[in-house]
CSV table of C-alpha atoms in Angstrom, one decimal:
chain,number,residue,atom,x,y,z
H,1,UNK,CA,-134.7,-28.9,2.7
H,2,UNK,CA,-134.7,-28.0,-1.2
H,3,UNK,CA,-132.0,-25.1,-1.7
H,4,UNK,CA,-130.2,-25.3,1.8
H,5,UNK,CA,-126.8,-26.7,2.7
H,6,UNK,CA,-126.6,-29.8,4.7
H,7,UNK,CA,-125.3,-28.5,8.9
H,8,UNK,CA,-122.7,-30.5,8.7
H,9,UNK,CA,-121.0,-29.2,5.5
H,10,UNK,CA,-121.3,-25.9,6.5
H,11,UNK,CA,-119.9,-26.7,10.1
H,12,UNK,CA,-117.2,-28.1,8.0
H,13,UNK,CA,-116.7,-25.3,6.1
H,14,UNK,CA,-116.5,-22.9,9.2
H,15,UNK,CA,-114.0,-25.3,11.2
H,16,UNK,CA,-111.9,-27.1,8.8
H,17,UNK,CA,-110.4,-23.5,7.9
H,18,UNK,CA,-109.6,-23.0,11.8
H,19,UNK,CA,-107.3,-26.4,11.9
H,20,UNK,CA,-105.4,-25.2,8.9
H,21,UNK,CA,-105.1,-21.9,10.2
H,22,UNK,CA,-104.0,-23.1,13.5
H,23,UNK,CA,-101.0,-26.0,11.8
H,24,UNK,CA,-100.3,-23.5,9.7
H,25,UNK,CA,-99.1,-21.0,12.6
H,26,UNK,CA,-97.6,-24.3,14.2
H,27,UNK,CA,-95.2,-24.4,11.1
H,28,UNK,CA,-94.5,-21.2,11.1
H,29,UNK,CA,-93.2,-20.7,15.1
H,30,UNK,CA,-91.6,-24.3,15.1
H,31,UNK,CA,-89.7,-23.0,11.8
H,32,UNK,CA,-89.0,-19.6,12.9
H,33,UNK,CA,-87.8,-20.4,16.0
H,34,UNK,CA,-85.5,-24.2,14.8
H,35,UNK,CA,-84.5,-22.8,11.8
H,36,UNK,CA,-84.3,-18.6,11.3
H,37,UNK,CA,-83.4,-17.6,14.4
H,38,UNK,CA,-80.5,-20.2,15.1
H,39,UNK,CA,-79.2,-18.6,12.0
H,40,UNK,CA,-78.8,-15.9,13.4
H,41,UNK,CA,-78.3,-15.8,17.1
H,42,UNK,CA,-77.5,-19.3,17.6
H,43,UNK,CA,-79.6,-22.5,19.2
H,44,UNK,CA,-81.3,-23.2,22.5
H,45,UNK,CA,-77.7,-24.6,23.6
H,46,UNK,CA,-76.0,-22.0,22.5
H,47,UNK,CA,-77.9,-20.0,24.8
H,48,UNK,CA,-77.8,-22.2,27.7
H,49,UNK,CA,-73.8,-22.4,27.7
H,50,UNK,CA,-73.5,-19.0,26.8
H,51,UNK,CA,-74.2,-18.1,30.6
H,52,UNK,CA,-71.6,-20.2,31.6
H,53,UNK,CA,-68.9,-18.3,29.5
H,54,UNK,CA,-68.2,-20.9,26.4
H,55,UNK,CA,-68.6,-24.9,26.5
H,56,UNK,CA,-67.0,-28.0,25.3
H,57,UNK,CA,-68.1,-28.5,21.7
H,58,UNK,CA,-68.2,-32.2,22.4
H,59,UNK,CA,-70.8,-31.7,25.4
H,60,UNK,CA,-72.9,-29.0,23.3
H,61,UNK,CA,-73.2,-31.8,20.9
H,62,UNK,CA,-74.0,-34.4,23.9
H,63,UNK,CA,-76.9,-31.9,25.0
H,64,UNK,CA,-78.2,-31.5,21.5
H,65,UNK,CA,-78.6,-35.0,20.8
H,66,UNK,CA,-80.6,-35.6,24.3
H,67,UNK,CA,-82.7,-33.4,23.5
H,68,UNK,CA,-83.3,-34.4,19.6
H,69,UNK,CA,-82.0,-31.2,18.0
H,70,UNK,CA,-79.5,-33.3,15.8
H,71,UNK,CA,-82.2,-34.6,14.2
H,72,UNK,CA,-83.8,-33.3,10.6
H,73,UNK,CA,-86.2,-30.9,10.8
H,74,UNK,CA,-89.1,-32.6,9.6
H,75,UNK,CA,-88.8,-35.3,12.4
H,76,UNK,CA,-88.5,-32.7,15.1
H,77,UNK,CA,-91.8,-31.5,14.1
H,78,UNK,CA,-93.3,-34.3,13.6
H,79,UNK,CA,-91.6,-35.1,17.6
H,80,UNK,CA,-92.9,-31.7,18.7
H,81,UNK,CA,-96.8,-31.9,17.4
H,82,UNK,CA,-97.2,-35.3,18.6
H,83,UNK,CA,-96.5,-34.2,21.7
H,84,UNK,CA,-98.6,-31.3,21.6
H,85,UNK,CA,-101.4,-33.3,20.5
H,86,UNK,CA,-101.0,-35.5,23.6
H,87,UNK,CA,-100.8,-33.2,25.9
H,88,UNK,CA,-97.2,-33.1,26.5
H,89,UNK,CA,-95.7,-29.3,26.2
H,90,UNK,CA,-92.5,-30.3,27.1
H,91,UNK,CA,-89.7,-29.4,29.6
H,92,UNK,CA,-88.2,-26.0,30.3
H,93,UNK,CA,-84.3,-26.4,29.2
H,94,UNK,CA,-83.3,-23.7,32.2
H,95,UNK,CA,-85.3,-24.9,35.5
H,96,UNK,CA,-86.2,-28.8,34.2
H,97,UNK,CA,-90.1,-28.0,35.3
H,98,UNK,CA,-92.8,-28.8,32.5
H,99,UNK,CA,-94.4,-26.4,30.5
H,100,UNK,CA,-98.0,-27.6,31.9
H,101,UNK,CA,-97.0,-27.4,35.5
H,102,UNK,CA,-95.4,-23.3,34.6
H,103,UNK,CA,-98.8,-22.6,32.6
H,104,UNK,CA,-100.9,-23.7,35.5
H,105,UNK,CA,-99.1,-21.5,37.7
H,106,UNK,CA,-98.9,-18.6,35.8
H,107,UNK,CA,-102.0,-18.3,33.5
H,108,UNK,CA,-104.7,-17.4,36.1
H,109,UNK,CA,-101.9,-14.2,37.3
H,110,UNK,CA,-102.1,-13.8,33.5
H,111,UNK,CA,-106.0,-14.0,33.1
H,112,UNK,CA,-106.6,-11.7,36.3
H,113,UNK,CA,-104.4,-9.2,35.3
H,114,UNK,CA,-105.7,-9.4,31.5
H,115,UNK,CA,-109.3,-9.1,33.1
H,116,UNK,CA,-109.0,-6.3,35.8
H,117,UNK,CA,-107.0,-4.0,32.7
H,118,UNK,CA,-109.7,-4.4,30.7
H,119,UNK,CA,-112.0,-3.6,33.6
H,120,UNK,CA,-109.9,-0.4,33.6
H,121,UNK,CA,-109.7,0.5,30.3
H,122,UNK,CA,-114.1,0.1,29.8
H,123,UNK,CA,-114.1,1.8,33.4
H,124,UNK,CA,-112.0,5.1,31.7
H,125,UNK,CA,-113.1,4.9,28.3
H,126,UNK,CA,-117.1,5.0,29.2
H,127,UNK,CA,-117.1,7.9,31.3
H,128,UNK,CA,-114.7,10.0,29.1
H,129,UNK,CA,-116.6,9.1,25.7
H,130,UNK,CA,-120.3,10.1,27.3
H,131,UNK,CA,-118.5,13.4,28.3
H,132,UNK,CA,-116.9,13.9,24.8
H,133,UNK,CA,-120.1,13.4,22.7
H,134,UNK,CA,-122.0,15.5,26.0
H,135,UNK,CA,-119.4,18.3,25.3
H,136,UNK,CA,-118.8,17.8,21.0
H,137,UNK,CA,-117.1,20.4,19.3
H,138,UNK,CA,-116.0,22.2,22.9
H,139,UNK,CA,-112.4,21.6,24.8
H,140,UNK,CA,-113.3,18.7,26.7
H,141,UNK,CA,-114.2,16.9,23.3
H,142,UNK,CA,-110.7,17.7,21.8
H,143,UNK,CA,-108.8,17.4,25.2
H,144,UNK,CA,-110.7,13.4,25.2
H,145,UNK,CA,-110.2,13.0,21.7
H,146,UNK,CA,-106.2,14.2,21.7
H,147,UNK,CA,-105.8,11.7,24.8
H,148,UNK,CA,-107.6,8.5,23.3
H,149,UNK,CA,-105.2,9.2,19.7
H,150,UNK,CA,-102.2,9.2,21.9
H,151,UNK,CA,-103.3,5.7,24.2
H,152,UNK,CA,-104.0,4.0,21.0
H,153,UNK,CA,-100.5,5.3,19.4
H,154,UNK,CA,-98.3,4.8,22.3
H,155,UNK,CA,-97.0,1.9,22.6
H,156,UNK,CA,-98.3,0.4,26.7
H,157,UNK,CA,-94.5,-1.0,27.0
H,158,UNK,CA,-93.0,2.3,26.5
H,159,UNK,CA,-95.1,4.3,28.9
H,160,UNK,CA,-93.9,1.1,31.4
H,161,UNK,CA,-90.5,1.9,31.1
H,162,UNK,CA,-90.8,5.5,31.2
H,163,UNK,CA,-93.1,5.6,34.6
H,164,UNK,CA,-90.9,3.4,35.7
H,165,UNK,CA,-87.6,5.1,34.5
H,166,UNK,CA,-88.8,8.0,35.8
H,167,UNK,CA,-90.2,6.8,39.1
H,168,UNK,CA,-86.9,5.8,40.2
H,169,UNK,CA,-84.8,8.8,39.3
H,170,UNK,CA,-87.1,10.8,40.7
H,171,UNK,CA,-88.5,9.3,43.9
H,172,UNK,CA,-86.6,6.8,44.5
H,173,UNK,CA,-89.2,4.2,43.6
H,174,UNK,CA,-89.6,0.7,42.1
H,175,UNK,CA,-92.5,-1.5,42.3
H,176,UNK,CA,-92.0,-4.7,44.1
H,177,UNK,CA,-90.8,-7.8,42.0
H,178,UNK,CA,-91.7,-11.0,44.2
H,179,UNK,CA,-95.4,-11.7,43.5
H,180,UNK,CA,-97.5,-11.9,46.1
H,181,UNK,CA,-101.3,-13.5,46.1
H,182,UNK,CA,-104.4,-11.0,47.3
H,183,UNK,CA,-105.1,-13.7,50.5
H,184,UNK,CA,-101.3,-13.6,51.1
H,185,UNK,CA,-100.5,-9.9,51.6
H,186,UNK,CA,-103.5,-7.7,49.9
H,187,UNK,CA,-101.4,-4.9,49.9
H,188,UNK,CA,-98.5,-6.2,48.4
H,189,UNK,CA,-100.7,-7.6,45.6
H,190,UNK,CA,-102.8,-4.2,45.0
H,191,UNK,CA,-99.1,-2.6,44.4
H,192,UNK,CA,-97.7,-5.3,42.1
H,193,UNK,CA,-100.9,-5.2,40.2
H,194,UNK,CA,-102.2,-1.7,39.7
H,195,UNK,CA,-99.7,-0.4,37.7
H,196,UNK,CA,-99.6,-3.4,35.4
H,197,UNK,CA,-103.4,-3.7,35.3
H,198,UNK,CA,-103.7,0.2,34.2
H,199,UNK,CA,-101.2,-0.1,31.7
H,200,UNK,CA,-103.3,-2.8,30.0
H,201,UNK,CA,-106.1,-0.8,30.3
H,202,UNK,CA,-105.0,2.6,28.9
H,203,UNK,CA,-104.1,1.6,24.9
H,204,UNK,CA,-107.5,-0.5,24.6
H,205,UNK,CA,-109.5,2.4,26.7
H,206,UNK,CA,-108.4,5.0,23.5
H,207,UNK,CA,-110.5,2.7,21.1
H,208,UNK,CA,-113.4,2.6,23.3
H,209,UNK,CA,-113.7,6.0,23.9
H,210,UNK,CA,-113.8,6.9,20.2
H,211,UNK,CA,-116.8,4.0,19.6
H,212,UNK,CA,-118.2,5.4,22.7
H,213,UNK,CA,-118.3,8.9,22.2
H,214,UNK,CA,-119.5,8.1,18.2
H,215,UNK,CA,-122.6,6.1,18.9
H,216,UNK,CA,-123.7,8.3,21.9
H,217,UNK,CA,-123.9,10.8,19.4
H,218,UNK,CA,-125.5,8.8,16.7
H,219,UNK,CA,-127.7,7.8,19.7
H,220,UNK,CA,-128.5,11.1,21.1
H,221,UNK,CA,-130.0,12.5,17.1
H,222,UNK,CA,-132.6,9.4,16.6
H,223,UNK,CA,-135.8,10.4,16.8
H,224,UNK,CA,-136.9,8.4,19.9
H,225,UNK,CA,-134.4,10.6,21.8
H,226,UNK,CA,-135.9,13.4,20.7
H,227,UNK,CA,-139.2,12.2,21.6
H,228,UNK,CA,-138.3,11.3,25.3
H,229,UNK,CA,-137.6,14.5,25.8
H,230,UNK,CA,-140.9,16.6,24.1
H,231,UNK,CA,-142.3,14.0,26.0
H,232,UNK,CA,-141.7,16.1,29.4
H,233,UNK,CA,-138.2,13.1,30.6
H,234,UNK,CA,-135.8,14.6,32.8
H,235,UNK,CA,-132.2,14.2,30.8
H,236,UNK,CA,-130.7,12.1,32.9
H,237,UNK,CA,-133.4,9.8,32.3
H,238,UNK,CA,-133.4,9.8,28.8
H,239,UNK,CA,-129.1,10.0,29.0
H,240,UNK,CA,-128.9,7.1,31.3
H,241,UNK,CA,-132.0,5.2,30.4
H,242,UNK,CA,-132.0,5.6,26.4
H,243,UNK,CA,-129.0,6.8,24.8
H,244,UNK,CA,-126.6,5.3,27.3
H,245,UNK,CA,-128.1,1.8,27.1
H,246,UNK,CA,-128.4,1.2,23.4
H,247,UNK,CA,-124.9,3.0,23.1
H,248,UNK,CA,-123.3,0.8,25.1
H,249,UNK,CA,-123.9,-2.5,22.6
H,250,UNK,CA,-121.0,-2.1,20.6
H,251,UNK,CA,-119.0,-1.6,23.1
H,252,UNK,CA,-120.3,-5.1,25.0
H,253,UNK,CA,-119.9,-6.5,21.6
């Protein structure tokens, strides 16, 4: 034991960081959002009777004092993280509903769209960057390499509102708005979520395809590579049972 640091010191070196880190952002969005941006655009309320045309200063006050915003700062933060250290989110001020119940409804839409557009973009970016390192130096390499500089540049929002800009001048198309679960209507699903899903997929699938296509080629000059094939292998063996395999780590990683 002579010479080596006790587990839980350096578990507490590793975590206690995270918990600053993490109040740290707390004080940050709690300030940014109850103190900079009703600087500028005004407060929760003012947003609530704004869509009403105007309100009675008296009742703007009324509202503000139900839900603690005449308080100091400090003590609304002090409100706020209790709460979120119990549990307790807190209310939407439009629709009344609580923050946990909205979460729970819309996170695993969230997750399964995160998930298949990352499905997409490792689906696209594989293929492509075994076909760019296959082809190095020739037009499919620059073709693939031009196309995963431009999905990592691009922002995914923009090409959103162009395809969908575009879609509807020119073909009279929109995609639907009212979400619809796969054992509910499977085909209104698959359209509500395709787009979305390989949109997500196409800025992270540039990235990929540039680690892919740079350690298939580191792969493809070791020596073992080599060997494999004086050894007599057929090249899709030693593509798809070699280099392939031990190129695809980082990209697990």
């Amino acid at each position: 034991m002579t010479g080596r640091t006790p587990h839980g010191a350096y578990v507490a070196r590793r975590v206690l960081p995270g918990f600053v880190t993490i109040w740290l952002v707390t004080v940050m969005l709690f300030t940014g959002l109850r103190v900079v941006v009703p600087l500028f655009v005004g407060d929760v309320v003012d947003a609530m009777v704004a869509e009403y045309g105007g309100g009675d200063p008296e009742r703007m006050d009324a509202i503000r004092e139900e839900y603690g915003l005449s308080e100091s700062i400090p003590l609304q933060y002090a409100k706020w993280i209790g709460g979120l250290l119990r549990g307790n989110l807190g209310e939407s001020l439009f629709n009344g509903r609580s923050v946990a119940s909205e979460m729970k409804y819309r996170l695993p839409v969230s997750l399964k769209l995160g998930l298949i557009g990352l499905a997409s973009g490792v689906l696209t970016a594989v293929p492509m960057g075994i076909v760019a390192a296959l082809a190095q130096d020739r037009w499919p390499d620059y073709m693939l390499r031009v196309f995963a500089v431009g999905t990592s540049a691009v922002p995914g929002f923009w090409v959103a509102v162009i395809i969908i800009t575009l879609a509807s001048m020119w073909w009279h198309w929109a995609p639907p708005i009212d979400y619809a679960e796969l054992h509910e209507d499977p085909i209104k699903h698959l359209k509500i979520i395709a787009m979305p899903a390989l949109l997500i997929g196409l800025n992270p699938s540039g990235g990929l395809l540039r680690i892919m296509r740079a350690q298939m080629l580191e792969v493809l000059r070791q020596d073992y590579i080599r060997t494999a094939r004086a050894e007599g292998l057929g090249e899709r063996t030693v593509l798809f049972k070699h280099a392939l395999r031990n190129s695809l780590i980082p990209i697990v990683t």
